[in-house]
Amino acid sequence: MKYIYQILIILFVTFVGEILHYFIPMPVPASIYGLIIMLILLCTGIIKLNKVEKTADFLIEIMPLMFIPGGVGLVTAWTDLKPIIFPVAVITVVSTIIVMGVTGKTTELIMKIGRRGDKKDEQHND
């Protein structure tokens, strides 16, 4: 029963993301709206982490299976993709490197800010 409750929470947040995507005329995927809503709900404590954690872990574990349809789609689109494979490969490699770099630097910044906050807390407690 716990897992059903957790999946219902995740589905509800996803549904709200879909609604926002429908009403907000921006080129932002509904899944991004859902992720932002879930982040806000978790950070504010409206939803406690333990209320969605087990189901979220399960969904992350099976995430590689979600890439199978995309891979099959590439195979079926090979005749269209073949003439432009080199530019697509270059764009894929370059964008992956950029995303990895930006993600790494953002993570370093967030960790640095977190360490500063911990030091300030220690100073105020003394």
Coordinates of C-alpha atoms in Angstrom, one line a residue:
M1 CA 0.0 0.0 0.0
K2 CA 2.9 2.3 0.8
Y3 CA 4.2 2.0 -2.8
I4 CA 0.8 2.8 -4.3
Y5 CA 0.6 6.0 -2.1
Q6 CA 4.1 7.0 -3.2
I7 CA 3.4 6.5 -6.9
L8 CA 0.2 8.5 -6.6
I9 CA 2.1 11.4 -5.1
I10 CA 4.7 11.3 -8.0
L11 CA 1.9 10.9 -10.6
F12 CA 0.0 13.8 -9.1
V13 CA 3.1 16.1 -9.3
T14 CA 3.7 14.9 -12.8
F15 CA 0.0 15.7 -13.7
V16 CA 0.4 19.2 -12.3
G17 CA 3.5 19.6 -14.5
E18 CA 1.4 18.6 -17.5
I19 CA -1.2 21.1 -16.6
L20 CA 1.4 23.9 -16.3
H21 CA 2.9 22.9 -19.6
Y22 CA -0.5 23.2 -21.2
F23 CA -1.3 26.6 -19.8
I24 CA 2.2 28.2 -19.8
P25 CA 3.2 29.1 -23.4
M26 CA 6.9 28.3 -23.0
P27 CA 9.1 25.7 -24.6
V28 CA 9.6 23.9 -21.3
P29 CA 8.8 20.1 -21.2
A30 CA 6.1 19.1 -18.7
S31 CA 8.6 16.8 -17.0
I32 CA 10.7 19.8 -16.1
Y33 CA 7.8 21.6 -14.5
G34 CA 7.1 18.4 -12.5
L35 CA 10.7 18.1 -11.4
I36 CA 10.7 21.7 -10.2
I37 CA 7.4 21.3 -8.4
M38 CA 8.7 18.2 -6.7
L39 CA 11.9 19.9 -5.7
I40 CA 10.0 22.8 -4.2
L41 CA 7.7 20.5 -2.3
L42 CA 10.6 18.5 -0.9
C43 CA 12.7 21.6 0.0
T44 CA 9.8 23.2 1.8
G45 CA 8.9 20.0 3.6
I46 CA 5.4 19.9 2.2
I47 CA 6.3 16.4 1.0
K48 CA 8.7 14.5 3.2
L49 CA 11.4 12.6 1.4
N50 CA 10.4 9.3 3.0
K51 CA 6.9 9.7 1.4
V52 CA 8.4 9.2 -2.1
E53 CA 11.9 7.7 -1.6
K54 CA 11.3 4.0 -2.1
T55 CA 9.3 4.5 -5.3
A56 CA 11.7 7.1 -6.6
D57 CA 14.6 4.7 -6.0
F58 CA 12.8 2.0 -7.9
L59 CA 12.1 4.3 -10.9
I60 CA 15.8 5.3 -11.0
E61 CA 16.8 1.7 -11.0
I62 CA 14.6 0.9 -14.0
M63 CA 15.5 4.1 -15.9
P64 CA 17.8 2.3 -18.4
L65 CA 14.8 0.4 -19.7
M66 CA 13.2 3.7 -20.6
F67 CA 16.0 4.3 -23.2
I68 CA 15.1 1.1 -25.2
P69 CA 12.2 2.8 -27.2
G70 CA 14.5 5.7 -28.1
G71 CA 17.2 3.3 -29.3
V72 CA 14.7 1.3 -31.4
G73 CA 13.5 4.6 -32.8
L74 CA 17.1 5.5 -33.9
V75 CA 17.4 2.1 -35.6
T76 CA 14.2 2.6 -37.6
A77 CA 15.2 6.1 -38.5
W78 CA 18.7 5.1 -39.8
T79 CA 17.9 5.9 -43.4
D80 CA 17.1 9.5 -42.4
L81 CA 20.0 9.7 -40.0
K82 CA 22.7 8.2 -42.1
P83 CA 23.5 11.3 -44.3
I84 CA 23.8 13.6 -41.3
I85 CA 25.5 11.1 -38.8
F86 CA 28.8 13.1 -38.6
P87 CA 27.2 16.4 -37.6
V88 CA 24.8 14.7 -35.2
A89 CA 27.7 12.8 -33.6
V90 CA 29.8 16.0 -33.2
I91 CA 26.8 17.9 -31.7
T92 CA 26.1 15.0 -29.3
V93 CA 29.7 14.7 -28.1
V94 CA 30.2 18.5 -27.7
S95 CA 26.9 19.0 -25.9
T96 CA 27.6 16.1 -23.6
I97 CA 30.9 17.6 -22.6
I98 CA 29.4 21.0 -22.0
V99 CA 26.6 19.5 -19.9
M100 CA 29.0 17.5 -17.9
G101 CA 31.2 20.5 -17.3
V102 CA 28.4 22.8 -16.3
T103 CA 26.9 20.1 -14.0
G104 CA 30.3 19.6 -12.3
K105 CA 30.9 23.3 -11.8
T106 CA 27.3 23.8 -10.5
T107 CA 27.8 20.9 -8.1
E108 CA 31.1 22.4 -6.8
L109 CA 29.4 25.7 -6.3
I110 CA 26.5 24.3 -4.4
M111 CA 28.9 22.2 -2.2
K112 CA 31.0 25.3 -1.5
I113 CA 27.9 27.3 -0.5
G114 CA 26.8 24.4 1.7
R115 CA 30.2 24.3 3.5
R116 CA 30.1 28.1 4.1
G117 CA 26.6 27.7 5.6
D118 CA 27.9 24.9 7.9
K119 CA 30.8 27.1 9.0
K120 CA 28.4 30.0 9.8
D121 CA 26.2 27.7 11.8
E122 CA 29.2 26.5 13.8
Q123 CA 30.3 30.1 14.5
H124 CA 26.8 31.1 15.7
N125 CA 26.6 28.1 18.0
D126 CA 29.8 29.0 19.7

